[in-house]
Coordinates of C-alpha atoms and ligand atoms in Angstrom, one line a residue:
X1 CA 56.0 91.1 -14.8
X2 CA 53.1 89.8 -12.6
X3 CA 54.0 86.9 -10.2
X4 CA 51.0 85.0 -10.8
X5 CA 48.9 85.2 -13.8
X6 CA 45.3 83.3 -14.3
X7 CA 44.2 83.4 -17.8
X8 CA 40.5 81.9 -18.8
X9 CA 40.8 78.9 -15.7
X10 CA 38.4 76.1 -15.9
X11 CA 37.9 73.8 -13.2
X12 CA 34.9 71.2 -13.5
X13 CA 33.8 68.4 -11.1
X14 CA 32.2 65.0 -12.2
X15 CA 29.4 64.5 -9.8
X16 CA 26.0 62.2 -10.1
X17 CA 24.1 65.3 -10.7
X18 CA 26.4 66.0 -14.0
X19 CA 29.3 68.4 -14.7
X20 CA 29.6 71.4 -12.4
X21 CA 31.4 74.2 -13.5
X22 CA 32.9 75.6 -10.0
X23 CA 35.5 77.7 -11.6
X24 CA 34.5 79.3 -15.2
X25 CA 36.6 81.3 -17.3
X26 CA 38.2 83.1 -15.1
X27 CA 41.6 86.1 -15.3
X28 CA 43.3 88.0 -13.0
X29 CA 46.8 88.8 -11.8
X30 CA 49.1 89.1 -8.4
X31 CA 52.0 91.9 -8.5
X32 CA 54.9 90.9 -6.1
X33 CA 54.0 92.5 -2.6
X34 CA 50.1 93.5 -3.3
X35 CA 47.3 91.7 -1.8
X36 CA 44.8 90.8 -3.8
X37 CA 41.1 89.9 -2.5
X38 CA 38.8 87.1 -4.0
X39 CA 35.4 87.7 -3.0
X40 CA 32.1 86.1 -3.0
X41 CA 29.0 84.3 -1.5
X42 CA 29.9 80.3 -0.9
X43 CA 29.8 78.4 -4.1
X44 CA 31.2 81.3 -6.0
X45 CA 34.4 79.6 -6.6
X46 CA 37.1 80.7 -4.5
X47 CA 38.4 78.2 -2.9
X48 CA 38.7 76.2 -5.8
X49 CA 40.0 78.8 -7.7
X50 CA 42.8 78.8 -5.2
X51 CA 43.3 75.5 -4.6
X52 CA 43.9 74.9 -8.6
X53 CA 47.0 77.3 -8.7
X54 CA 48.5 74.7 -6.9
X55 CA 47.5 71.8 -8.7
X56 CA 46.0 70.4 -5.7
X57 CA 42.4 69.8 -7.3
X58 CA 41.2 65.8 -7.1
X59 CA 38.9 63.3 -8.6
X60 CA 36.1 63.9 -9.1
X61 CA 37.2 67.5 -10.1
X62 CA 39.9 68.3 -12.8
X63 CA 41.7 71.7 -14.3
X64 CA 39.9 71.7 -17.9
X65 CA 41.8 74.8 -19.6
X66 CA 43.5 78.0 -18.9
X67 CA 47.5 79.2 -17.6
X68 CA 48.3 79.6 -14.6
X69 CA 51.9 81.2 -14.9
X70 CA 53.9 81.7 -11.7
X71 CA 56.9 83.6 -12.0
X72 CA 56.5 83.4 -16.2
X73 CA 56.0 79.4 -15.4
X74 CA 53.3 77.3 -16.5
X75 CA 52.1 75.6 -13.4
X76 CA 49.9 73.3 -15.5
X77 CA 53.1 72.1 -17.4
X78 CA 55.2 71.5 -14.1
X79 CA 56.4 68.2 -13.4
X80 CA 55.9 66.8 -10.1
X81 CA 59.5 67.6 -8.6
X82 CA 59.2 71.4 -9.8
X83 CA 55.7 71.3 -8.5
X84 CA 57.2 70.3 -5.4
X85 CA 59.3 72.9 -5.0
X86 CA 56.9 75.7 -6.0
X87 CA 54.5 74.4 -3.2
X88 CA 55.3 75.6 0.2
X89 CA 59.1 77.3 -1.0
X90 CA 57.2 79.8 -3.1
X91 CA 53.5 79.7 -2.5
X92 CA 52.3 78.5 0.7
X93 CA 48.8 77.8 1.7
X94 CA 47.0 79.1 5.3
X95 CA 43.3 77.3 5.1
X96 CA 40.3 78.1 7.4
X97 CA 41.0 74.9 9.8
X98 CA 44.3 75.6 11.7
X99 CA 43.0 72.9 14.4
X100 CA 43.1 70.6 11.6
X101 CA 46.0 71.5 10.0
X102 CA 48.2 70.9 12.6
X103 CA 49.6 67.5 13.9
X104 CA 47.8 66.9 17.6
X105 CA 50.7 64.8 18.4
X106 CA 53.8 67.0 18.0
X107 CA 54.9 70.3 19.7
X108 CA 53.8 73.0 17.5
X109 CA 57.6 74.0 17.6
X110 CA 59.1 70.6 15.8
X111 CA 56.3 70.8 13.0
X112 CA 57.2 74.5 12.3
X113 CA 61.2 73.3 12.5
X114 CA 59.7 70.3 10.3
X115 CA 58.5 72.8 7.5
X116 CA 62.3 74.3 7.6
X117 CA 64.1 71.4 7.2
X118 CA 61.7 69.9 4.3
X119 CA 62.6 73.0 2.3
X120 CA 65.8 74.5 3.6
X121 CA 69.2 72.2 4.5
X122 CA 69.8 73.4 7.7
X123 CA 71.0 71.8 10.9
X124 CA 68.5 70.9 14.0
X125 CA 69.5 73.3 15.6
X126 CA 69.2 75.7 13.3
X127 CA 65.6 74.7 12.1
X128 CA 64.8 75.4 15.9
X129 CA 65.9 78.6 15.8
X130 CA 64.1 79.7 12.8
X131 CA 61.2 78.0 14.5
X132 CA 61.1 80.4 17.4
X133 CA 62.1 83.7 15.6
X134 CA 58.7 82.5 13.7
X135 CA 56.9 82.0 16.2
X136 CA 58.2 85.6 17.8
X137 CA 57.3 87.1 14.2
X138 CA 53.8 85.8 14.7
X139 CA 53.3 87.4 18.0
X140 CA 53.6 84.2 19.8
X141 CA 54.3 85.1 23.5
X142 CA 57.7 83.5 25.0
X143 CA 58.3 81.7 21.6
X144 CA 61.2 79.9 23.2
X145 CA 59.2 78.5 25.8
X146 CA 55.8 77.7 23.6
X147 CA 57.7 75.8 21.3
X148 CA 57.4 72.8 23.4
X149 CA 53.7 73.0 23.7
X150 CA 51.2 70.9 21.7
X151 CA 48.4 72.7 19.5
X152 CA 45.7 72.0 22.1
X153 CA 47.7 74.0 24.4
X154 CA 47.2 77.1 22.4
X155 CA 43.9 78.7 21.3
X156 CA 42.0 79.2 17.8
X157 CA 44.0 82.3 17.2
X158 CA 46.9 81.4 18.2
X159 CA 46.7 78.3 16.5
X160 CA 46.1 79.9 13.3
X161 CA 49.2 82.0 13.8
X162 CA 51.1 79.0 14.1
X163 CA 49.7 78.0 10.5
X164 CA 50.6 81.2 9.2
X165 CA 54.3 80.6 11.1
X166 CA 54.6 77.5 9.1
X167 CA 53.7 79.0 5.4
X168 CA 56.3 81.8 6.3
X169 CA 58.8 78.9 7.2
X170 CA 60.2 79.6 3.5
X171 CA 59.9 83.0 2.7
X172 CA 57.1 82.2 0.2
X173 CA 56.7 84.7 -2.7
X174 CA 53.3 84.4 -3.0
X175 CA 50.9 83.4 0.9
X176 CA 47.4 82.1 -0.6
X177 CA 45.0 82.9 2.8
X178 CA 41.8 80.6 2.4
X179 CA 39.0 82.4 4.8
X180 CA 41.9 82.4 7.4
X181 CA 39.6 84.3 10.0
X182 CA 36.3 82.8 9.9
X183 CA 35.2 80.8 12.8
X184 CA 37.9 82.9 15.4
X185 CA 35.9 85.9 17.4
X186 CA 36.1 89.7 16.0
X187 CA 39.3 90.2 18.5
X188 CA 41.1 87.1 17.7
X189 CA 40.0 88.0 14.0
X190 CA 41.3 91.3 14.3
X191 CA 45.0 90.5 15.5
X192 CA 45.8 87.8 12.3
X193 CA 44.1 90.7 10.2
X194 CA 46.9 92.8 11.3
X195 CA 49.8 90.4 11.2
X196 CA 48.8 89.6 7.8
X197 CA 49.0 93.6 7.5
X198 CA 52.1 93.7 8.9
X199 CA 53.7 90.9 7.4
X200 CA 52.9 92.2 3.4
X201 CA 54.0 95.4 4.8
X202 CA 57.2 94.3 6.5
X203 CA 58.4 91.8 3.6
X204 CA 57.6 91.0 -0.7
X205 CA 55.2 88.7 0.1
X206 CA 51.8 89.0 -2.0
X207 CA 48.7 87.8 -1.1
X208 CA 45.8 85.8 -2.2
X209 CA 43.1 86.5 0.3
X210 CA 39.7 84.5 -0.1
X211 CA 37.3 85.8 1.8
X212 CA 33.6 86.4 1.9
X213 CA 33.5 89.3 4.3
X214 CA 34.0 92.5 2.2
X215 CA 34.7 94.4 5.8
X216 CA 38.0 92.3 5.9
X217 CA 38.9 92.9 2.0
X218 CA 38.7 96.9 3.1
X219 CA 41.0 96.4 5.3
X220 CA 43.9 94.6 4.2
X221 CA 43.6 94.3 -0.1
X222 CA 44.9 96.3 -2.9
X223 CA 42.6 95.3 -5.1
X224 CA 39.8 92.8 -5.8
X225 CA 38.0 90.4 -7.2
X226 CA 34.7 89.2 -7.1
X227 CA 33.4 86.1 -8.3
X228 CA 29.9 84.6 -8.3
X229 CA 28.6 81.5 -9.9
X230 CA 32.3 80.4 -11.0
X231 CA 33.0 83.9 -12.8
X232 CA 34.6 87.0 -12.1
X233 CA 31.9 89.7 -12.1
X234 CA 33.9 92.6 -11.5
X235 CA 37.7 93.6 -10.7
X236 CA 39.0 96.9 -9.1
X237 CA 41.2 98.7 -7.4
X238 CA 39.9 98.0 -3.8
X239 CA 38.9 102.5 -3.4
X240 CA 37.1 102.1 -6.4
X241 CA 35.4 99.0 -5.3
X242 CA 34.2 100.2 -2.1
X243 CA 33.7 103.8 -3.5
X244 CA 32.3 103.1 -7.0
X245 CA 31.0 99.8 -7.2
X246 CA 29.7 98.8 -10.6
X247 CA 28.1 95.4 -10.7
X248 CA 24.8 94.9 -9.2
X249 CA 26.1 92.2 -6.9
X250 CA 28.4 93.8 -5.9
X251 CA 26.4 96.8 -4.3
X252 CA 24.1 93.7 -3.1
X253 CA 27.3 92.4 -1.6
X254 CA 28.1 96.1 0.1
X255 CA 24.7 97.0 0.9
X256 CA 24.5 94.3 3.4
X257 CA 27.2 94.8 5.5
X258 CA 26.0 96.3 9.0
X259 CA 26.7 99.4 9.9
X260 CA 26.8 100.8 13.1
X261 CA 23.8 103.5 14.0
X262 CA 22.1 101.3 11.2
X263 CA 18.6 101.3 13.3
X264 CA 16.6 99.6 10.9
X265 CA 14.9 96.2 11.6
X266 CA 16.2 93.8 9.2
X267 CA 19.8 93.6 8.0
X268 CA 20.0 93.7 3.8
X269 CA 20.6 90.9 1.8
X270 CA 21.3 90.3 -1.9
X271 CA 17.8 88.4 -2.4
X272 CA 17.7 84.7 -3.3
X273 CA 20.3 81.9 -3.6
X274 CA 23.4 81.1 -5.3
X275 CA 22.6 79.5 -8.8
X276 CA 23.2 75.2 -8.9
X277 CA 26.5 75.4 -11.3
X278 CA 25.5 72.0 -13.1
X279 CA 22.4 73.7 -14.7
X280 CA 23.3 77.8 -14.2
X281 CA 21.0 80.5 -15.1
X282 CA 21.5 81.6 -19.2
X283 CA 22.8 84.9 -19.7
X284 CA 23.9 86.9 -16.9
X285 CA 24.3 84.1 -14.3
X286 CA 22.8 86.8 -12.0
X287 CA 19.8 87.6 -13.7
X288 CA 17.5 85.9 -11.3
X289 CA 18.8 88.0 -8.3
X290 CA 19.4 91.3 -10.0
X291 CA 17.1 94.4 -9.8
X292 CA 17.6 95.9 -12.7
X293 CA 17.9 92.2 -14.9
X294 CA 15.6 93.3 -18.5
X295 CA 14.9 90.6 -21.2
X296 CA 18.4 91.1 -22.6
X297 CA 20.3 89.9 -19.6
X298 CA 18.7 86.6 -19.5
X299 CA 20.3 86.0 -23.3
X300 CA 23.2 87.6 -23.3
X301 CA 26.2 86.4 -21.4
X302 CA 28.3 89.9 -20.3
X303 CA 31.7 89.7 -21.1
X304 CA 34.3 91.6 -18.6
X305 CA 34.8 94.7 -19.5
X306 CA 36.3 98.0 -18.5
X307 CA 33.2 99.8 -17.2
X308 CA 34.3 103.4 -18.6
X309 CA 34.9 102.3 -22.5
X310 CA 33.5 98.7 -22.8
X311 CA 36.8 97.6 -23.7
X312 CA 37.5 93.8 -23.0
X313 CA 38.7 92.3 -20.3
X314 CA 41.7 91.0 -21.6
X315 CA 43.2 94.2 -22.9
X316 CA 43.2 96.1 -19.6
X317 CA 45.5 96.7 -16.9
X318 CA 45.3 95.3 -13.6
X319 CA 44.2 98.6 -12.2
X320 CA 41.4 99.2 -14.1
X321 CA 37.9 98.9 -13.6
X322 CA 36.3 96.1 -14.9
X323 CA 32.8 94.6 -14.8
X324 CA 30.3 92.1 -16.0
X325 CA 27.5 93.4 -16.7
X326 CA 25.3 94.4 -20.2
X327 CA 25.6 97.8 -18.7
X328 CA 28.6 98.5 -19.9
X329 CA 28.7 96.7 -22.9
X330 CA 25.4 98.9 -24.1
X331 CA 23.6 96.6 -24.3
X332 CA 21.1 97.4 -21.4
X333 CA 18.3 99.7 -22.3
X334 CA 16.9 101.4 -19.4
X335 CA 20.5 101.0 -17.7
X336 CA 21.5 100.3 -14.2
X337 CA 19.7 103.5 -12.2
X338 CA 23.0 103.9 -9.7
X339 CA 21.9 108.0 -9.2
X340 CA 19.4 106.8 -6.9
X341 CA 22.4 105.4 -4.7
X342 CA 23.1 106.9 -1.3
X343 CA 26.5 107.3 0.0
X344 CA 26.5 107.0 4.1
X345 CA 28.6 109.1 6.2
X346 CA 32.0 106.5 5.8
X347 CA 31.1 107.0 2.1
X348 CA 30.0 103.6 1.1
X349 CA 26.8 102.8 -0.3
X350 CA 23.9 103.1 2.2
X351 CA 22.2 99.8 3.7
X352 CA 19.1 100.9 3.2
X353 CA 17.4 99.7 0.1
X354 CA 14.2 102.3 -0.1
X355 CA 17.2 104.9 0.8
X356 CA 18.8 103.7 -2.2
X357 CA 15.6 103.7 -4.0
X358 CA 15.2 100.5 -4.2
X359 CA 12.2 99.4 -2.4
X360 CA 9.2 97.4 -4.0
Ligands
SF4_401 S1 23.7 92.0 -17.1 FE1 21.6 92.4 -16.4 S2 21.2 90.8 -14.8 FE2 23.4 90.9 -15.1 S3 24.1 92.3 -13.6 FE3 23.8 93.5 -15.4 S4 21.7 94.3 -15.2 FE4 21.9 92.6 -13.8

């Protein structure tokens, strides 16, 4: 049985400008242990997609329809007590903003030993242990001695690693990451990618990671999924993702990653803007961006499908390839032209558009 399963989520905020959409329609799962990859330009989602399997969405925004089962329990149907007890024993939360996230006036070591005793009935003392084995499981230096320091004592990394001490206070099943690296420099980056690594490695723990930075999602994910506009546009293993990609925006997505020994001038980018969910584009939400959009696309709304038999969405496994796009559903006529594709020397798709025969 999955530990988390999303099934057709809708999450809509009230704003002046009317009804926006932010999450639409969308399904995936989390296996105990994997690590699982949402990915997407800002606006696509995520966040909010995250933050609902918690509950913690507010006014004006509100979870319209769809499951969320955790464990074979309906999150949605929770009362507050068991919601309680879900958040932070068996899914804890590390966001973007571990400055913020952390209390300036207490010692980092009493708000980790605060996060034990809310959730576990131990002694002081006992909490203050588990404190410092944290921090030491973190890679905190001297953990005995830091524990006594406040978080402007420590730096963006390391204050991050603190955050990520604090969701671990409980053994959480499930660790829901929320862009946990942006902001911190490639190094510091580098060193919470790995205790991340280490840490699925090391325990049960699954993952959520919500990231926009497919180079990240390579490293550390199983599988993924990428949203845009509020809908998933294509699911995968994460080889086949990287190897085979099969939604345009996706490649768009891949394409502009740098590389290095990349000499050309400008970096690639998926042309255009994210669509304004109040009023989004009819059809293919990505019509307007897409190179190979026809008249079709901008009509038909593609359903998920697995991209080898057209078969929905909701009858596949979580290992198969699935994707969003008229392609698959044969419904495309001149069909998307992936031949033309270039694979560089690391095997991913090359950066360079006329390469890839895309230019004009
Ligand atoms: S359905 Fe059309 S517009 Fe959408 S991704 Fe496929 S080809 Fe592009």
């Amino acid at each position: 049985m999955a530990l988390l399963e999303v099934e057709d989520l809708v999450v809509q905020f009230y704003t002046d400008d009317g009804v926006v959409r932010a999450v639409d329609g969308i399904s995936y799962e989390i296996r105990a242990g994997e690590t699982v990859g949402l990915v997407g330009e800002s606006g696509a989602g995520k966040s909010v997609a995250s933050l609902a399997l918690l509950r913690l969405i507010q006014a004006p925004g509100e979870i319209v329809s769809g499951e969320i089962r955790f464990q074979g329990r309906d999150v949605r149907e929770c009362s507050a007590e068991e919601l309680r007890a879900i958040r932070g024993n068996e899914i804890a939360m590390v966001f973007q903003d571990a400055e913020a996230a952390l209390d300036p006036v207490y010692t980092v070591g009493e708000q980790i030993a605060e996060a034990v005793r809310a959730h576990d009935d131990v002694t002081d003392t006992q909490a203050r242990e588990r404190a410092i084995d944290l921090l030491e499981r973190v890679g905190i230096p001297n953990p005995a001695t830091r524990y006594a320091d406040y978080p402007h004592e420590f730096s963006g990394g390391m204050q991050q690693r603190v955050v990520i001490a604090m969701a671990l206070s409980c053994d959480p099943a499930l660790l829901v990451c929320d862009e946990p690296t942006t902001g911190l420099d490639v190094t510091v980056q580098a060193g919470i990618l790995e205790l991340l690594d280490d840490l699925a490695r090391e325990s049960e723990t699954a993952i959520q990671l919500v990231t926009h930075d497919l180079g990240i999602v390579a490293e550390l994910c199983d599988r993924v999924v990428v949203q845009y506009a509020g809908e998933i546009v294509e699911r995968a293993p994460v080889e086949a993702l990287y190897y085979d990609p099969k939604h345009p925006y996706t490649v768009g997505l891949l394409a502009s990653i740098p590389r290095l020994g990349d000499d050309s001038e400008r970096l690639t980018t998926v042309p255009g803007t994210t669509p304004s969910l109040v009023d989004p584009p009819t059809g293919c939400r990505f019509h307007p961006r897409c190179p190979y959009a026809e008249t079709a696309c901008a009509r038909r709304a593609p359903p998920l499908v697995e991209t080898d038999s057209g078969t929905p969405a909701a009858d596949a496994g979580p290992e198969t390839h699935l994707a969003a796009c008229l392609e698959y559903t044969g419904d495309l006529e001149e069909g998307l032209d992936y031949d033309v594709q270039v694979r560089d020397e690391g095997g991913g798709i090359d950066p360079d558009p006329e390469r890839r025969g895309e230019s004009g």
